Amino acid sequence: MKKQILVDMDGVLADVYSQFIEWEYKESGTRLKIEELNGKTETEALPSCNKHVRSIGFFRTVPVMPNSFEGLKYLNEKYKVLIVSSATEYPKSLPEKQAWLNEYFPFITWEQMIFCGRKDSIKGDIMIDDHPKNLRTFEGKKYIFSQPHNLFISDEQYERVSDWKEIMFKL
Amino acid sequence: MKKQILVDMDGVLADVYSQFIEWEYKESGTRLKIEELNGKTETEALPSCNKHVRSIGFFRTVPVMPNSFEGLKYLNEKYKVLIVSSATEYPKSLPEKQAWLNEYFPFITWEQMIFCGRKDSIKGDIMIDDHPKNLRTFEGKKYIFSQPHNLFISDEQYERVSDWKEIMFKL
């Protein structure tokens, strides 16, 4: 039987940092450099992020993470994939996230989508997520996907993956 | 530690049959009697239900099940409640379902909401649902909430509850 793998959206399939930087630039005229954000939480690094994630269009127009189409297609053939996204904190994101998945990952069906508040009640064998808070409560094998906010977090309970090519190599 | 209880929306918190009957009446001019629907699936009993569940407003304006406010408040004090709703099949329902929960059950936080396709990957100790397909794969204690489509289904693995007063009595 195929193992079940939980795949996060923001920071894993969706390149939210590119979107944050773009939206901060439109807001302030200052273009932040990704290196400046390393080691900071999203709220520390991005002055308007709490407003932007609540805005119409933010999640619908977020860029796709490089190589994630091929990577998720690969996982979807090898594993039972569930897309698990924290979404209910930002209610406007719900239909945008589903429409975005349908557009960019059309091989993912509605049966494979979970939009939730917390992820600690979702079963699986493997989890790929960029947030330690989600990995911490998970019982299976844990992969942390590199993003600026988690770069200096090191924990032997996670295995780090830096991009989708590494996911395809390791999984 | 409190036990975790998974509570369904449609047919448990939300009186979808009243809404179906009302919308069928607006569509056809014929008001179906609830007794006529007993033992039939929703699709068999309600000619336009597949259209209605995809329509804007259907889930936002569905009546609240009698005594469910008091009942869910009771459960929310005694258990760790998660509202688990099959929603991704009908993407328009997602923001409507969350807005409806916020309006009628304001004590339920976004952390307690899960909108999914299938429910077989959600952990819990107790499940209340009207659909045997959701109860079947659940590992904990199962309560089937009486609705016309499940009235003649009898299975010793479920305990039947007919309304929210019975839930408050039994749980």
Short mmCIF file of C-alpha atoms in Angstrom, two decimals:
data_model
loop_
_atom_site.label_atom_id
_atom_site.label_comp_id
_atom_site.label_asym_id
_atom_site.label_seq_id
_atom_site.Cartn_x
_atom_site.Cartn_y
_atom_site.Cartn_z
CA MET A 1 0.00 0.00 0.00
CA LYS A 2 1.25 3.48 -0.83
CA LYS A 3 2.46 5.64 2.03
CA GLN A 4 0.53 8.82 2.72
CA ILE A 5 2.45 12.07 2.33
CA LEU A 6 1.20 15.44 3.57
CA VAL A 7 2.40 18.33 1.41
CA ASP A 8 2.15 21.93 2.59
CA MET A 9 1.20 24.76 0.22
CA ASP A 10 2.66 28.09 1.41
CA GLY A 11 6.43 27.97 1.39
CA VAL A 12 6.52 24.55 -0.29
CA LEU A 13 4.29 24.55 -3.40
CA ALA A 14 3.57 28.28 -3.33
CA ASP A 15 6.50 30.70 -3.36
CA VAL A 16 4.98 33.04 -0.78
CA TYR A 17 8.25 34.87 -0.12
CA SER A 18 8.43 36.07 -3.75
CA GLN A 19 4.85 37.22 -3.37
CA PHE A 20 5.53 38.93 -0.01
CA ILE A 21 8.52 40.79 -1.46
CA GLU A 22 6.50 41.88 -4.50
CA TRP A 23 3.55 43.07 -2.41
CA GLU A 24 5.85 44.85 0.07
CA TYR A 25 7.46 46.61 -2.90
CA LYS A 26 4.06 47.73 -4.25
CA GLU A 27 3.20 48.98 -0.74
CA SER A 28 6.40 50.77 0.23
CA GLY A 29 8.49 51.17 -2.93
CA THR A 30 11.30 49.24 -1.24
CA ARG A 31 12.30 45.89 -2.66
CA LEU A 32 13.54 43.64 0.14
CA LYS A 33 16.33 41.20 -0.65
CA ILE A 34 15.61 37.59 0.24
CA GLU A 35 18.97 37.33 2.08
CA GLU A 36 17.84 40.09 4.47
CA LEU A 37 14.97 37.89 5.61
CA ASN A 38 17.02 34.88 6.68
CA GLY A 39 16.46 33.81 10.25
CA LYS A 40 13.57 36.21 10.83
CA THR A 41 9.95 35.19 11.23
CA GLU A 42 7.65 36.32 8.45
CA THR A 43 6.15 38.97 10.74
CA GLU A 44 9.58 40.29 11.74
CA ALA A 45 10.87 40.37 8.17
CA LEU A 46 7.83 41.63 6.29
CA PRO A 47 6.15 44.72 7.78
CA SER A 48 2.83 44.33 5.93
CA CYS A 49 2.56 40.55 5.68
CA ASN A 50 -0.34 40.29 8.13
CA LYS A 51 -2.33 42.67 5.94
CA HIS A 52 -1.33 41.03 2.68
CA VAL A 53 -2.33 37.49 3.65
CA ARG A 54 -5.80 38.86 4.39
CA SER A 55 -6.08 40.64 1.03
CA ILE A 56 -8.05 39.43 -1.96
CA GLY A 57 -5.76 38.05 -4.64
CA PHE A 58 -2.69 37.36 -2.49
CA PHE A 59 -2.98 33.57 -2.54
CA ARG A 60 -4.61 33.36 -5.98
CA THR A 61 -1.64 35.02 -7.69
CA VAL A 62 1.26 33.59 -5.68
CA PRO A 63 4.05 32.22 -7.90
CA VAL A 64 4.55 28.47 -8.12
CA MET A 65 7.72 27.14 -6.44
CA PRO A 66 10.35 26.15 -9.02
CA ASN A 67 10.12 22.49 -10.11
CA SER A 68 7.13 21.85 -7.87
CA PHE A 69 4.91 20.74 -10.76
CA GLU A 70 7.27 17.91 -11.73
CA GLY A 71 8.01 17.21 -8.07
CA LEU A 72 4.40 16.91 -6.95
CA LYS A 73 3.55 14.83 -10.03
CA TYR A 74 6.37 12.47 -9.07
CA LEU A 75 5.14 12.25 -5.46
CA ASN A 76 1.55 11.79 -6.64
CA GLU A 77 2.53 8.68 -8.58
CA LYS A 78 4.64 7.17 -5.82
CA TYR A 79 2.62 8.13 -2.73
CA LYS A 80 -0.90 8.88 -1.58
CA VAL A 81 -0.63 12.69 -1.60
CA LEU A 82 -2.71 14.99 0.57
CA ILE A 83 -2.29 18.74 0.23
CA VAL A 84 -2.68 20.12 3.75
CA SER A 85 -2.84 23.89 4.07
CA SER A 86 -3.40 26.18 7.04
CA ALA A 87 -6.11 28.36 5.58
CA THR A 88 -8.99 28.99 7.95
CA GLU A 89 -7.10 31.81 9.75
CA TYR A 90 -7.54 33.78 6.50
CA PRO A 91 -11.02 32.89 5.24
CA LYS A 92 -10.60 34.75 1.94
CA SER A 93 -7.75 32.44 1.09
CA LEU A 94 -9.95 29.33 0.96
CA PRO A 95 -11.44 29.58 -2.54
CA GLU A 96 -8.25 31.23 -3.82
CA LYS A 97 -6.10 28.36 -2.63
CA GLN A 98 -8.35 25.76 -4.19
CA ALA A 99 -8.54 27.64 -7.52
CA TRP A 100 -4.74 28.04 -7.48
CA LEU A 101 -4.24 24.31 -6.90
CA ASN A 102 -6.70 23.49 -9.69
CA GLU A 103 -4.86 25.79 -12.08
CA TYR A 104 -1.26 24.80 -11.39
CA PHE A 105 -1.61 21.20 -10.17
CA PRO A 106 -4.63 19.90 -12.10
CA PHE A 107 -3.75 16.28 -11.31
CA ILE A 108 -4.58 16.93 -7.63
CA THR A 109 -8.26 16.16 -7.03
CA TRP A 110 -10.62 17.71 -4.50
CA GLU A 111 -10.41 14.48 -2.50
CA GLN A 112 -6.72 15.24 -1.88
CA MET A 113 -7.20 18.70 -0.38
CA ILE A 114 -7.43 19.62 3.30
CA PHE A 115 -7.81 23.25 4.41
CA CYS A 116 -7.52 23.55 8.15
CA GLY A 117 -6.47 25.65 11.09
CA ARG A 118 -4.00 23.30 12.77
CA LYS A 119 -2.35 20.25 11.20
CA ASP A 120 -1.95 18.14 14.33
CA SER A 121 -5.01 16.00 13.60
CA ILE A 122 -4.06 14.92 10.09
CA LYS A 123 -2.73 11.39 9.65
CA GLY A 124 0.17 10.56 7.39
CA ASP A 125 3.46 8.72 7.05
CA ILE A 126 5.53 11.61 5.69
CA MET A 127 5.16 15.40 6.00
CA ILE A 128 6.84 18.15 3.99
CA ASP A 129 6.36 21.57 5.59
CA ASP A 130 8.36 24.74 6.14
CA HIS A 131 6.97 25.42 9.64
CA PRO A 132 8.46 23.57 12.63
CA LYS A 133 5.15 24.04 14.52
CA ASN A 134 3.47 21.75 11.99
CA LEU A 135 6.28 19.19 11.91
CA ARG A 136 6.62 19.08 15.69
CA THR A 137 3.31 17.32 16.33
CA PHE A 138 3.56 14.97 13.35
CA GLU A 139 4.28 11.32 14.08
CA GLY A 140 5.80 10.20 10.77
CA LYS A 141 8.95 11.10 8.85
CA LYS A 142 9.45 14.89 8.72
CA TYR A 143 11.04 17.01 6.00
CA ILE A 144 11.56 20.72 6.57
CA PHE A 145 11.48 22.72 3.33
CA SER A 146 14.02 25.55 3.46
CA GLN A 147 12.55 29.00 3.70
CA PRO A 148 14.15 32.17 5.13
CA HIS A 149 12.33 31.88 8.48
CA ASN A 150 13.59 28.33 9.17
CA LEU A 151 17.14 28.49 7.78
CA PHE A 152 18.89 28.55 11.14
CA ILE A 153 16.62 26.06 12.82
CA SER A 154 18.35 22.76 13.17
CA ASP A 155 16.67 19.79 14.73
CA GLU A 156 17.62 16.18 14.36
CA GLN A 157 13.98 15.16 14.11
CA TYR A 158 13.64 16.88 10.70
CA GLU A 159 15.47 16.20 7.47
CA ARG A 160 16.06 19.37 5.47
CA VAL A 161 15.19 19.71 1.78
CA SER A 162 16.19 22.89 -0.02
CA ASP A 163 14.12 22.58 -3.17
CA TRP A 164 11.90 20.27 -5.19
CA LYS A 165 14.84 18.65 -7.00
CA GLU A 166 16.10 17.48 -3.62
CA ILE A 167 12.63 16.16 -2.76
CA MET A 168 12.59 14.11 -5.97
CA PHE A 169 16.07 12.81 -5.14
CA LYS A 170 15.38 11.92 -1.51
CA LEU A 171 11.78 10.65 -1.65
CA MET B 1 -6.79 15.17 28.62
CA LYS B 2 -9.98 15.95 26.75
CA LYS B 3 -11.08 13.52 24.06
CA GLN B 4 -11.19 14.83 20.52
CA ILE B 5 -14.60 14.79 18.84
CA LEU B 6 -15.14 15.32 15.10
CA VAL B 7 -18.46 17.01 14.34
CA ASP B 8 -19.89 17.07 10.81
CA MET B 9 -21.64 20.16 9.41
CA ASP B 10 -24.18 19.17 6.72
CA GLY B 11 -26.91 17.02 8.18
CA VAL B 12 -25.64 17.49 11.76
CA LEU B 13 -25.11 21.21 12.48
CA ALA B 14 -26.68 22.43 9.25
CA ASP B 15 -30.22 21.37 8.41
CA VAL B 16 -29.48 20.74 4.74
CA TYR B 17 -32.72 18.80 4.16
CA SER B 18 -34.83 21.83 5.06
CA GLN B 19 -32.70 23.85 2.68
CA PHE B 20 -32.95 21.20 -0.09
CA ILE B 21 -36.75 21.09 0.26
CA GLU B 22 -36.98 24.88 0.16
CA TRP B 23 -34.72 25.19 -2.89
CA GLU B 24 -36.53 22.33 -4.69
CA TYR B 25 -39.80 24.18 -4.02
CA LYS B 26 -38.42 27.43 -5.47
CA GLU B 27 -37.22 25.44 -8.49
CA SER B 28 -40.25 23.28 -9.22
CA GLY B 29 -43.17 24.67 -7.23
CA THR B 30 -43.52 21.29 -5.52
CA ARG B 31 -42.88 21.07 -1.81
CA LEU B 32 -41.51 17.64 -0.97
CA LYS B 33 -42.47 16.10 2.37
CA ILE B 34 -39.58 14.98 4.53
CA GLU B 35 -41.23 11.55 5.04
CA GLU B 36 -41.10 10.94 1.27
CA LEU B 37 -37.34 11.16 1.36
CA ASN B 38 -36.77 8.45 3.96
CA GLY B 39 -34.42 5.69 2.85
CA LYS B 40 -33.45 7.44 -0.37
CA THR B 41 -30.05 8.93 -1.09
CA GLU B 42 -29.98 12.71 -1.45
CA THR B 43 -29.55 12.37 -5.21
CA GLU B 44 -32.49 9.95 -5.49
CA ALA B 45 -34.77 12.05 -3.33
CA LEU B 46 -33.93 15.56 -4.50
CA PRO B 47 -33.88 16.06 -8.29
CA SER B 48 -31.87 19.30 -8.27
CA CYS B 49 -29.63 18.77 -5.27
CA ASN B 50 -26.45 18.42 -7.32
CA LYS B 51 -27.12 21.82 -8.85
CA HIS B 52 -28.12 23.46 -5.57
CA VAL B 53 -25.02 22.43 -3.62
CA ARG B 54 -22.94 24.14 -6.33
CA SER B 55 -24.99 27.36 -6.16
CA ILE B 56 -23.91 30.55 -4.44
CA GLY B 57 -25.81 31.05 -1.19
CA PHE B 58 -26.89 27.46 -0.60
CA PHE B 59 -24.55 26.77 2.31
CA ARG B 60 -24.47 30.35 3.58
CA THR B 61 -28.23 30.40 4.20
CA VAL B 62 -28.83 26.85 5.39
CA PRO B 63 -30.92 26.69 8.59
CA VAL B 64 -29.24 25.70 11.83
CA MET B 65 -30.22 22.27 13.18
CA PRO B 66 -32.55 22.57 16.20
CA ASN B 67 -30.70 22.70 19.55
CA SER B 68 -27.30 22.48 17.86
CA PHE B 69 -26.08 25.78 19.38
CA GLU B 70 -26.57 24.52 22.92
CA GLY B 71 -25.40 21.06 21.94
CA LEU B 72 -22.16 22.16 20.32
CA LYS B 73 -21.46 24.56 23.16
CA TYR B 74 -21.86 21.65 25.58
CA LEU B 75 -19.51 19.46 23.53
CA ASN B 76 -17.02 22.32 23.18
CA GLU B 77 -16.70 22.55 26.94
CA LYS B 78 -16.41 18.82 27.53
CA TYR B 79 -14.32 17.75 24.50
CA LYS B 80 -11.73 19.04 22.06
CA VAL B 81 -14.10 19.79 19.18
CA LEU B 82 -13.08 19.80 15.53
CA ILE B 83 -15.65 20.70 12.90
CA VAL B 84 -14.87 18.47 9.91
CA SER B 85 -16.76 19.20 6.73
CA SER B 86 -16.58 17.71 3.24
CA ALA B 87 -16.34 20.91 1.26
CA THR B 88 -13.69 20.81 -1.46
CA GLU B 89 -16.04 18.99 -3.87
CA TYR B 90 -18.01 22.26 -3.99
CA PRO B 91 -15.38 25.03 -3.92
CA LYS B 92 -17.95 27.84 -3.62
CA SER B 93 -19.05 26.34 -0.33
CA LEU B 94 -15.71 26.95 1.41
CA PRO B 95 -16.02 30.63 2.40
CA GLU B 96 -19.78 30.22 2.89
CA LYS B 97 -19.31 27.38 5.35
CA GLN B 98 -16.74 29.29 7.36
CA ALA B 99 -18.87 32.46 7.45
CA TRP B 100 -21.89 30.37 8.48
CA LEU B 101 -19.94 28.74 11.32
CA ASN B 102 -18.66 32.15 12.47
CA GLU B 103 -22.20 33.53 12.50
CA TYR B 104 -24.04 30.71 14.24
CA PHE B 105 -21.30 29.11 16.35
CA PRO B 106 -19.03 32.05 17.25
CA PHE B 107 -17.35 30.06 20.04
CA ILE B 108 -15.77 27.79 17.39
CA THR B 109 -12.39 29.21 16.36
CA TRP B 110 -10.62 28.92 13.02
CA GLU B 111 -8.21 26.46 14.66
CA GLN B 112 -11.15 24.07 15.11
CA MET B 113 -12.21 23.96 11.44
CA ILE B 114 -11.23 21.41 8.81
CA PHE B 115 -12.60 21.60 5.27
CA CYS B 116 -11.62 18.56 3.27
CA GLY B 117 -12.53 16.12 0.54
CA ARG B 118 -12.41 12.85 2.46
CA LYS B 119 -12.48 12.42 6.23
CA ASP B 120 -10.44 9.23 6.49
CA SER B 121 -7.22 11.04 7.45
CA ILE B 122 -8.59 13.02 10.38
CA LYS B 123 -7.75 11.78 13.86
CA GLY B 124 -10.24 11.73 16.69
CA ASP B 125 -11.74 9.71 19.50
CA ILE B 126 -15.42 10.28 18.64
CA MET B 127 -17.17 11.14 15.37
CA ILE B 128 -20.71 12.43 14.80
CA ASP B 129 -21.71 12.24 11.13
CA ASP B 130 -24.78 11.42 9.07
CA HIS B 131 -22.87 9.60 6.31
CA PRO B 132 -21.86 5.96 6.82
CA LYS B 133 -18.98 6.45 4.31
CA ASN B 134 -17.35 8.86 6.77
CA LEU B 135 -18.02 6.74 9.85
CA ARG B 136 -16.84 3.51 8.20
CA THR B 137 -13.16 4.47 8.05
CA PHE B 138 -13.08 6.14 11.47
CA GLU B 139 -11.30 4.30 14.26
CA GLY B 140 -12.96 5.80 17.34
CA LYS B 141 -16.51 5.74 18.71
CA LYS B 142 -19.05 6.45 15.97
CA TYR B 143 -22.42 8.18 16.23
CA ILE B 144 -24.71 8.31 13.20
CA PHE B 145 -26.96 11.38 13.20
CA SER B 146 -30.39 10.50 11.83
CA GLN B 147 -31.18 11.97 8.44
CA PRO B 148 -33.64 10.68 5.83
CA HIS B 149 -30.93 8.99 3.75
CA ASN B 150 -29.59 6.89 6.64
CA LEU B 151 -32.81 6.03 8.51
CA PHE B 152 -32.93 2.38 7.43
CA ILE B 153 -29.22 1.75 7.74
CA SER B 154 -28.51 -0.28 10.80
CA ASP B 155 -25.01 -1.25 11.77
CA GLU B 156 -23.81 -2.35 15.15
CA GLN B 157 -20.61 -0.32 14.76
CA TYR B 158 -22.58 2.96 14.96
CA GLU B 159 -24.71 4.32 17.75
CA ARG B 160 -27.66 6.30 16.46
CA VAL B 161 -28.56 9.79 17.68
CA SER B 162 -31.75 11.39 16.44
CA ASP B 163 -31.20 14.98 17.48
CA TRP B 164 -28.98 17.30 19.51
CA LYS B 165 -30.87 16.67 22.75
CA GLU B 166 -29.92 13.02 22.44
CA ILE B 167 -26.28 13.99 21.81
CA MET B 168 -26.27 16.06 25.01
CA PHE B 169 -27.80 13.13 26.90
CA LYS B 170 -25.46 10.46 25.54
CA LEU B 171 -22.13 12.30 25.30
#
